[in-house]
């Protein structure tokens, strides 16, 4: 059966940012390894697609250069690092430059590291790397604003579930009374 899809409205809102579709450009570090303009080209593409870009804290371009691109809507992603003061300065700079959310990749991070990074941040904070309903519930209990269901860019161990496989269980347990929270699924899905 043919269905007319020309009038579909895919617009969505994530933490106050209106997007053309529920698709965003995920963080990829050191993009100049792949293209001479690196993250600058990527943010221009995200702007042209009317979506946002999550900038890696390990970008090959400085955040001021990325944020200076026209019509750029940005989130900023960090991994907890040993030098918390330097990382804090980078987070504060990203917020000052207009980043609309902070994503903390949690690969092995404990709550004290997460709390240290989000302390005093005046934008929504998301945890990236949630792979179970229990982890999602813990995030809610700690006051996290949103989650990203992800297995760190597909770097999954053999036998580990793909994000798309665990998303339904997480979505079923996500409390309806918290409509402002958003859940995104990483595009890293296994095909075998």
CSV table of C-alpha atoms in Angstrom, one decimal:
chain,number,residue,atom,x,y,z
A,1,UNK,CA,0.0,0.0,0.0
A,2,UNK,CA,1.4,3.4,-1.0
A,3,UNK,CA,1.2,6.1,1.6
A,4,UNK,CA,1.7,9.8,0.9
A,5,UNK,CA,4.6,10.9,3.1
A,6,UNK,CA,5.0,14.4,1.6
A,7,UNK,CA,3.2,16.1,4.5
A,8,UNK,CA,4.8,14.3,7.4
A,9,UNK,CA,6.1,16.6,10.1
A,10,UNK,CA,9.1,15.0,11.7
A,11,UNK,CA,10.1,18.1,13.7
A,12,UNK,CA,10.9,17.5,17.3
A,13,UNK,CA,12.2,19.4,20.3
A,14,UNK,CA,15.1,18.3,22.5
A,15,UNK,CA,15.8,20.4,25.5
A,16,UNK,CA,14.3,23.5,24.0
A,17,UNK,CA,16.0,23.0,20.6
A,18,UNK,CA,13.7,22.6,17.6
A,19,UNK,CA,15.0,20.0,15.1
A,20,UNK,CA,13.8,19.3,11.6
A,21,UNK,CA,13.8,15.5,12.5
A,22,UNK,CA,14.7,13.4,15.5
A,23,UNK,CA,18.2,13.0,14.1
A,24,UNK,CA,21.4,14.7,15.4
A,25,UNK,CA,25.1,14.5,14.5
A,26,UNK,CA,26.8,12.5,17.2
A,27,UNK,CA,30.3,13.3,18.6
A,28,UNK,CA,33.3,12.0,16.6
A,29,UNK,CA,36.7,13.1,17.8
A,30,UNK,CA,39.7,14.2,15.8
A,31,UNK,CA,37.8,14.6,12.5
A,32,UNK,CA,40.7,16.2,10.7
A,33,UNK,CA,42.1,12.7,10.4
A,34,UNK,CA,39.3,12.2,7.8
A,35,UNK,CA,38.8,15.6,6.3
A,36,UNK,CA,41.0,18.8,6.2
A,37,UNK,CA,38.2,20.9,7.7
A,38,UNK,CA,37.3,18.4,10.3
A,39,UNK,CA,34.5,19.5,12.7
A,40,UNK,CA,34.0,22.8,10.9
A,41,UNK,CA,32.7,21.0,7.8
A,42,UNK,CA,30.5,18.7,10.0
A,43,UNK,CA,28.9,21.6,11.9
A,44,UNK,CA,28.1,23.3,8.6
A,45,UNK,CA,26.4,20.1,7.4
A,46,UNK,CA,24.5,19.8,10.6
A,47,UNK,CA,23.3,23.4,10.3
A,48,UNK,CA,22.3,22.8,6.7
A,49,UNK,CA,20.3,19.8,7.8
A,50,UNK,CA,18.5,21.8,10.5
A,51,UNK,CA,19.8,19.7,13.3
A,52,UNK,CA,22.3,20.0,16.1
A,53,UNK,CA,25.8,18.6,16.5
A,54,UNK,CA,27.3,17.1,19.6
A,55,UNK,CA,30.9,18.3,19.7
A,56,UNK,CA,33.5,15.9,21.1
A,57,UNK,CA,35.6,17.3,23.9
A,58,UNK,CA,38.4,15.7,21.9
A,59,UNK,CA,37.8,17.6,18.7
A,60,UNK,CA,40.6,18.5,16.3
A,61,UNK,CA,39.2,22.0,16.0
A,62,UNK,CA,38.9,24.4,19.0
A,63,UNK,CA,35.3,24.8,20.3
A,64,UNK,CA,35.4,28.6,19.6
A,65,UNK,CA,36.0,27.9,15.9
A,66,UNK,CA,33.2,25.4,15.8
A,67,UNK,CA,30.7,27.6,17.7
A,68,UNK,CA,31.5,30.5,15.4
A,69,UNK,CA,30.0,28.7,12.4
A,70,UNK,CA,26.7,30.3,11.2
A,71,UNK,CA,23.5,28.8,12.6
A,72,UNK,CA,25.4,26.2,14.7
A,73,UNK,CA,23.4,24.5,17.4
A,74,UNK,CA,25.7,22.6,19.6
A,75,UNK,CA,25.8,20.2,22.5
A,76,UNK,CA,29.2,19.4,24.1
A,77,UNK,CA,30.4,15.9,25.1
A,78,UNK,CA,33.1,15.0,27.6
A,79,UNK,CA,34.6,12.0,29.2
A,80,UNK,CA,35.6,12.2,32.9
A,81,UNK,CA,39.4,13.0,32.9
A,82,UNK,CA,42.0,13.1,35.7
A,83,UNK,CA,42.5,16.9,35.3
A,84,UNK,CA,39.1,18.0,36.5
A,85,UNK,CA,40.0,21.7,36.7
A,86,UNK,CA,41.1,21.9,33.0
A,87,UNK,CA,38.1,19.9,32.0
A,88,UNK,CA,35.8,22.2,34.0
A,89,UNK,CA,37.3,25.3,32.2
A,90,UNK,CA,36.6,23.6,28.8
A,91,UNK,CA,33.0,22.9,29.9
A,92,UNK,CA,32.5,26.4,31.1
A,93,UNK,CA,33.9,27.7,27.8
A,94,UNK,CA,31.5,25.5,25.8
A,95,UNK,CA,28.5,26.8,27.7
A,96,UNK,CA,29.7,30.4,27.3
A,97,UNK,CA,29.9,29.8,23.6
A,98,UNK,CA,26.3,28.7,23.4
A,99,UNK,CA,26.4,24.9,23.8
A,100,UNK,CA,22.8,23.9,24.8
A,101,UNK,CA,23.5,20.6,26.6
A,102,UNK,CA,26.3,18.7,28.2
A,103,UNK,CA,26.7,15.0,27.5
A,104,UNK,CA,28.9,13.0,29.9
A,105,UNK,CA,30.1,9.7,28.4
A,106,UNK,CA,30.1,7.4,31.4
A,107,UNK,CA,32.3,4.5,30.3
A,108,UNK,CA,33.3,3.4,33.7
A,109,UNK,CA,32.8,6.7,35.4
A,110,UNK,CA,31.6,6.8,39.0
A,111,UNK,CA,28.9,9.1,40.3
A,112,UNK,CA,31.5,11.4,42.1
A,113,UNK,CA,33.2,12.1,38.7
A,114,UNK,CA,29.8,12.7,37.1
A,115,UNK,CA,28.7,15.0,39.9
A,116,UNK,CA,31.9,16.9,39.7
A,117,UNK,CA,31.5,17.6,36.0
A,118,UNK,CA,27.8,18.6,36.2
A,119,UNK,CA,28.1,20.7,39.3
A,120,UNK,CA,27.0,24.3,38.6
A,121,UNK,CA,26.3,23.6,34.9
A,122,UNK,CA,23.2,25.7,33.9
A,123,UNK,CA,22.3,23.6,30.8
A,124,UNK,CA,20.7,20.2,30.6
A,125,UNK,CA,23.1,17.3,31.4
A,126,UNK,CA,22.7,13.9,29.7
A,127,UNK,CA,24.5,10.7,30.4
A,128,UNK,CA,25.8,8.8,27.3
A,129,UNK,CA,26.4,5.1,27.6
A,130,UNK,CA,23.2,3.9,29.3
A,131,UNK,CA,22.6,0.3,28.3
A,132,UNK,CA,19.9,-0.9,30.8
A,133,UNK,CA,16.7,0.2,32.5
A,134,UNK,CA,18.5,0.1,35.8
A,135,UNK,CA,21.1,2.6,34.6
A,136,UNK,CA,18.4,4.8,33.3
A,137,UNK,CA,16.5,4.7,36.7
A,138,UNK,CA,19.8,5.5,38.5
A,139,UNK,CA,20.3,8.6,36.3
A,140,UNK,CA,16.7,9.7,37.0
A,141,UNK,CA,17.3,9.3,40.7
A,142,UNK,CA,20.4,11.5,40.5
A,143,UNK,CA,18.6,14.2,38.7
A,144,UNK,CA,20.1,13.7,35.2
A,145,UNK,CA,18.1,15.6,32.6
A,146,UNK,CA,18.4,12.9,29.8
A,147,UNK,CA,20.1,9.9,28.6
A,148,UNK,CA,21.7,8.5,25.4
A,149,UNK,CA,21.4,4.8,24.9
A,150,UNK,CA,24.8,3.9,23.5
A,151,UNK,CA,27.5,1.3,23.6
A,152,UNK,CA,30.3,3.8,22.8
A,153,UNK,CA,30.2,4.0,19.1
A,154,UNK,CA,29.7,0.3,18.5
A,155,UNK,CA,32.8,-0.7,20.4
A,156,UNK,CA,30.9,-3.5,22.0
A,157,UNK,CA,32.4,-6.7,23.2
A,158,UNK,CA,31.3,-9.9,21.6
A,159,UNK,CA,27.8,-10.8,22.9
A,160,UNK,CA,27.0,-7.3,24.2
A,161,UNK,CA,23.6,-6.1,23.2
A,162,UNK,CA,23.3,-3.3,20.6
A,163,UNK,CA,21.6,-0.1,21.7
A,164,UNK,CA,18.6,-0.7,19.5
A,165,UNK,CA,18.1,-4.1,21.3
A,166,UNK,CA,18.0,-2.5,24.8
A,167,UNK,CA,16.0,0.6,23.9
A,168,UNK,CA,12.5,-0.9,24.2
A,169,UNK,CA,13.2,-2.1,27.8
A,170,UNK,CA,14.6,1.3,28.8
A,171,UNK,CA,11.7,3.1,27.1
A,172,UNK,CA,9.1,1.0,29.0
A,173,UNK,CA,10.6,1.9,32.3
A,174,UNK,CA,11.1,5.6,31.6
A,175,UNK,CA,8.6,7.5,33.8
A,176,UNK,CA,5.8,9.2,32.0
A,177,UNK,CA,5.7,11.9,34.7
A,178,UNK,CA,9.0,13.2,33.4
A,179,UNK,CA,8.1,14.3,29.9
A,180,UNK,CA,10.9,16.8,29.7
A,181,UNK,CA,13.5,14.0,29.6
A,182,UNK,CA,14.6,12.8,26.2
A,183,UNK,CA,16.1,9.5,25.2
A,184,UNK,CA,18.2,9.1,22.1
A,185,UNK,CA,19.6,5.9,20.7
A,186,UNK,CA,23.0,5.7,19.2
A,187,UNK,CA,23.1,4.8,15.6
A,188,UNK,CA,25.7,2.1,16.3
A,189,UNK,CA,23.6,-1.0,15.6
A,190,UNK,CA,25.0,-4.5,14.8
A,191,UNK,CA,23.8,-6.1,11.6
A,192,UNK,CA,25.0,-9.6,12.2
